[in-house]
Amino acid sequence: MAAAQGRLSDGAGGMDDANGEDREGDRAAPAPFQAAVDALRTARLRPQIEIEQTPAPRRLAPYAYALEATVVDGDQDLADGRLVLLHDPAGHDAWRGTFRLVTLVRAELEQEMAVDPLLPDVCWSWLTGALQARGLTYGEPSGTVTRASSHHFGGLSERPASSQIEIRASWTPREGRGSVPDTAAHLASWCDLLAQVAGLPPAGPGDASVVTLPQRRGPQSR
């Protein structure tokens, strides 16, 4: 698999309403949210994943913090994604909690992989398996796995057909001491998902129930 072309700001279920500065700068952030953000900033991740803060969506919750990441092998991108931490101190009925994590992950596929009828189930298992492998408790998971194919015509007919896999998901992390979820562990699990989508080998012992598809496509140059 290779990183999908284009920017992430293409509409991720509301994730891409990222105009202006981070919401946390607009008002004094509650202590639980600030602690959760601090944990994200100090998490230690595998070296193949380049991660940076990006403007967060403003209309999904009173407080939000967003990260973008790319899986890199030398000068080549293998997959990319975005992770958004949402916080509503008053709670949210649909979340059944005060925090919510929202993600978009995507990569390109070989054509024969894209038509595999089991691919969506396998991709969803990557997400749930990554969370379970780190012993994380979460609730109200939801999401979609989308396959898209592009065929080129006319002046673009020399370009080969391409297929893309996209995982959009959200879940409610369990809140721990001080009503703060272990966001560092959730970020590490999300990076495990990115690594699997990119076709990288596991960084350590993982969940044997997670199925990994082989990387067949040459990675995309940066």
Short mmCIF file of C-alpha atoms in Angstrom, two decimals:
data_model
loop_
_atom_site.label_atom_id
_atom_site.label_comp_id
_atom_site.label_asym_id
_atom_site.label_seq_id
_atom_site.Cartn_x
_atom_site.Cartn_y
_atom_site.Cartn_z
CA MET A 1 0.00 0.00 0.00
CA ALA A 2 1.08 3.57 -0.59
CA ALA A 3 -0.06 6.88 0.77
CA ALA A 4 -3.11 8.27 -0.96
CA GLN A 5 -2.47 11.33 -3.06
CA GLY A 6 -3.93 14.69 -2.05
CA ARG A 7 -4.40 16.44 1.25
CA LEU A 8 -6.40 15.17 4.18
CA SER A 9 -8.64 18.24 4.14
CA ASP A 10 -11.23 16.65 1.87
CA GLY A 11 -14.15 16.13 4.23
CA ALA A 12 -13.75 13.45 6.93
CA GLY A 13 -17.14 13.44 8.52
CA GLY A 14 -16.63 16.93 9.87
CA MET A 15 -12.97 16.44 10.66
CA ASP A 16 -11.85 18.95 8.07
CA ASP A 17 -13.60 22.06 9.33
CA ALA A 18 -10.21 23.38 10.35
CA ASN A 19 -10.37 27.12 9.83
CA GLY A 20 -8.33 29.35 12.10
CA GLU A 21 -6.29 28.47 15.14
CA ASP A 22 -6.75 25.56 17.53
CA ARG A 23 -9.82 25.77 19.70
CA GLU A 24 -7.79 25.35 22.86
CA GLY A 25 -6.29 28.78 22.22
CA ASP A 26 -9.71 30.45 22.16
CA ARG A 27 -10.48 29.89 25.83
CA ALA A 28 -8.99 28.44 28.98
CA ALA A 29 -8.97 24.68 28.45
CA PRO A 30 -10.40 22.47 31.22
CA ALA A 31 -7.76 20.56 33.16
CA PRO A 32 -8.84 17.09 31.87
CA PHE A 33 -8.59 18.25 28.26
CA GLN A 34 -5.23 19.92 28.80
CA ALA A 35 -3.90 16.77 30.47
CA ALA A 36 -5.14 14.65 27.57
CA VAL A 37 -3.46 16.97 25.05
CA ASP A 38 -0.22 17.01 27.03
CA ALA A 39 -0.17 13.21 26.93
CA LEU A 40 -0.54 13.27 23.14
CA ARG A 41 2.37 15.69 22.85
CA THR A 42 4.71 13.53 24.93
CA ALA A 43 3.84 10.11 23.47
CA ARG A 44 6.80 8.14 22.07
CA LEU A 45 6.12 6.69 18.62
CA ARG A 46 7.93 4.44 16.17
CA PRO A 47 10.45 6.36 14.03
CA GLN A 48 8.75 5.63 10.68
CA ILE A 49 5.79 7.83 11.66
CA GLU A 50 6.12 11.58 11.21
CA ILE A 51 3.48 13.44 13.19
CA GLU A 52 2.59 17.07 13.71
CA GLN A 53 -0.19 19.24 15.06
CA THR A 54 -2.73 20.57 12.59
CA PRO A 55 -5.66 23.02 12.99
CA ALA A 56 -8.56 21.24 14.68
CA PRO A 57 -12.23 21.31 13.62
CA ARG A 58 -14.24 23.96 15.44
CA ARG A 59 -17.84 22.77 15.29
CA LEU A 60 -17.64 19.21 16.57
CA ALA A 61 -17.03 19.98 20.25
CA PRO A 62 -16.19 22.90 22.57
CA TYR A 63 -12.53 21.75 22.64
CA ALA A 64 -10.55 19.90 19.98
CA TYR A 65 -6.95 19.02 19.20
CA ALA A 66 -5.77 17.44 15.94
CA LEU A 67 -2.72 15.63 14.63
CA GLU A 68 -1.66 14.57 11.15
CA ALA A 69 0.74 11.70 10.52
CA THR A 70 2.56 10.12 7.61
CA VAL A 71 4.22 6.71 7.56
CA VAL A 72 7.62 7.24 5.93
CA ASP A 73 10.18 4.81 4.56
CA GLY A 74 13.24 6.78 3.52
CA ASP A 75 11.96 9.43 1.10
CA GLN A 76 8.70 7.56 0.40
CA ASP A 77 5.25 7.94 1.97
CA LEU A 78 3.36 4.71 2.66
CA ALA A 79 0.13 5.93 4.34
CA ASP A 80 -1.27 9.03 6.00
CA GLY A 81 -3.99 9.97 8.44
CA ARG A 82 -5.48 12.39 10.92
CA LEU A 83 -6.48 11.92 14.55
CA VAL A 84 -8.74 14.41 16.35
CA LEU A 85 -9.35 14.53 20.11
CA LEU A 86 -12.72 16.07 21.02
CA HIS A 87 -13.86 17.14 24.48
CA ASP A 88 -17.22 18.33 25.77
CA PRO A 89 -17.14 18.87 29.55
CA ALA A 90 -20.94 18.56 29.68
CA GLY A 91 -20.84 15.14 28.07
CA HIS A 92 -22.39 13.98 24.83
CA ASP A 93 -25.26 11.49 24.57
CA ALA A 94 -23.94 9.86 21.41
CA TRP A 95 -20.43 9.52 22.83
CA ARG A 96 -21.55 8.32 26.28
CA GLY A 97 -18.62 10.26 27.69
CA THR A 98 -16.86 13.61 27.59
CA PHE A 99 -14.07 12.64 25.15
CA ARG A 100 -14.16 11.29 21.62
CA LEU A 101 -11.44 10.26 19.17
CA VAL A 102 -12.08 10.66 15.44
CA THR A 103 -9.78 9.37 12.73
CA LEU A 104 -9.17 9.23 9.01
CA VAL A 105 -6.55 6.81 7.64
CA ARG A 106 -5.89 6.06 3.98
CA ALA A 107 -3.51 4.44 1.53
CA GLU A 108 -3.43 3.19 -2.05
CA LEU A 109 -4.03 -0.46 -2.96
CA GLU A 110 -3.11 -2.87 -5.68
CA GLN A 111 -6.15 -3.62 -7.86
CA GLU A 112 -6.41 -7.28 -6.86
CA MET A 113 -6.42 -6.31 -3.19
CA ALA A 114 -9.08 -3.66 -3.74
CA VAL A 115 -11.61 -6.19 -5.07
CA ASP A 116 -11.18 -8.62 -2.18
CA PRO A 117 -14.68 -8.90 -0.60
CA LEU A 118 -13.15 -9.37 2.85
CA LEU A 119 -11.06 -6.19 2.70
CA PRO A 120 -13.49 -3.90 4.62
CA ASP A 121 -13.79 -6.40 7.48
CA VAL A 122 -10.03 -6.84 7.60
CA CYS A 123 -9.45 -3.09 7.71
CA TRP A 124 -11.95 -2.62 10.56
CA SER A 125 -10.19 -5.42 12.44
CA TRP A 126 -6.95 -3.47 12.15
CA LEU A 127 -8.51 -0.66 14.19
CA THR A 128 -10.20 -2.77 16.87
CA GLY A 129 -7.23 -5.12 17.04
CA ALA A 130 -4.79 -2.24 17.55
CA LEU A 131 -6.84 -0.97 20.50
CA GLN A 132 -7.25 -4.44 22.01
CA ALA A 133 -3.56 -5.28 21.59
CA ARG A 134 -2.71 -2.43 23.98
CA GLY A 135 -5.43 -3.38 26.44
CA LEU A 136 -7.48 -0.24 25.87
CA THR A 137 -11.13 -0.02 26.83
CA TYR A 138 -13.42 2.04 24.64
CA GLY A 139 -17.08 2.44 23.78
CA GLU A 140 -19.52 3.43 21.04
CA PRO A 141 -17.21 2.61 18.09
CA SER A 142 -18.47 3.57 14.65
CA GLY A 143 -16.99 4.03 11.23
CA THR A 144 -16.79 3.22 7.57
CA VAL A 145 -14.27 1.53 5.31
CA THR A 146 -14.38 2.85 1.75
CA ARG A 147 -12.78 1.54 -1.41
CA ALA A 148 -12.49 3.92 -4.36
CA SER A 149 -11.11 3.27 -7.83
CA SER A 150 -9.91 5.83 -10.37
CA HIS A 151 -9.71 5.21 -14.13
CA HIS A 152 -8.15 7.79 -16.41
CA PHE A 153 -9.24 8.84 -19.89
CA GLY A 154 -8.30 11.24 -22.68
CA GLY A 155 -5.16 13.17 -21.91
CA LEU A 156 -4.74 11.16 -18.69
CA SER A 157 -5.25 7.73 -20.29
CA GLU A 158 -1.59 6.79 -19.87
CA ARG A 159 -1.95 6.82 -16.12
CA PRO A 160 -2.63 3.40 -14.61
CA ALA A 161 -5.86 2.75 -12.76
CA SER A 162 -5.56 3.23 -9.01
CA SER A 163 -7.49 2.16 -5.92
CA GLN A 164 -7.61 3.69 -2.46
CA ILE A 165 -8.69 2.40 0.93
CA GLU A 166 -10.00 4.86 3.50
CA ILE A 167 -10.89 4.17 7.12
CA ARG A 168 -13.02 6.75 8.94
CA ALA A 169 -13.84 5.92 12.53
CA SER A 170 -14.57 7.29 15.98
CA TRP A 171 -14.70 5.85 19.47
CA THR A 172 -15.04 6.96 23.09
CA PRO A 173 -11.89 6.30 25.14
CA ARG A 174 -12.43 5.16 28.69
CA GLU A 175 -11.71 7.93 31.18
CA GLY A 176 -9.29 7.14 33.96
CA ARG A 177 -7.94 9.02 36.94
CA GLY A 178 -9.02 12.63 36.96
CA SER A 179 -11.55 11.91 34.21
CA VAL A 180 -8.68 11.79 31.69
CA PRO A 181 -8.35 9.01 29.09
CA ASP A 182 -4.97 7.46 28.31
CA THR A 183 -4.58 9.42 25.09
CA ALA A 184 -0.91 8.49 24.70
CA ALA A 185 -1.85 4.80 24.50
CA HIS A 186 -4.69 5.55 22.08
CA LEU A 187 -2.29 7.52 19.89
CA ALA A 188 0.15 4.60 19.93
CA SER A 189 -2.67 2.25 18.91
CA TRP A 190 -3.65 4.60 16.10
CA CYS A 191 -0.05 4.60 14.91
CA ASP A 192 -0.14 0.79 14.98
CA LEU A 193 -3.15 1.02 12.65
CA LEU A 194 -1.27 3.39 10.34
CA ALA A 195 1.68 1.02 10.26
CA GLN A 196 -0.55 -1.92 9.33
CA VAL A 197 -2.23 0.05 6.56
CA ALA A 198 1.24 0.98 5.30
CA GLY A 199 2.32 -2.66 5.31
CA LEU A 200 5.02 -2.28 7.96
CA PRO A 201 5.86 -5.24 10.22
CA PRO A 202 4.65 -5.00 13.83
CA ALA A 203 6.88 -3.04 16.18
CA GLY A 204 6.47 -5.73 18.85
CA PRO A 205 4.23 -8.58 19.95
CA GLY A 206 0.72 -7.87 18.66
CA ASP A 207 -2.76 -9.30 18.56
CA ALA A 208 -2.71 -12.53 16.56
CA SER A 209 -6.35 -11.98 15.61
CA VAL A 210 -5.44 -8.96 13.47
CA VAL A 211 -5.01 -9.88 9.82
CA THR A 212 -2.30 -8.04 7.90
CA LEU A 213 -2.39 -7.69 4.13
CA PRO A 214 0.98 -7.84 2.35
CA GLN A 215 2.44 -4.70 0.86
CA ARG A 216 2.47 -5.24 -2.89
CA ARG A 217 2.56 -1.74 -4.35
CA GLY A 218 5.77 0.22 -4.48
CA PRO A 219 5.56 3.17 -2.06
CA GLN A 220 4.83 6.67 -3.29
CA SER A 221 7.72 9.11 -3.62
CA ARG A 222 7.43 12.24 -1.52
#
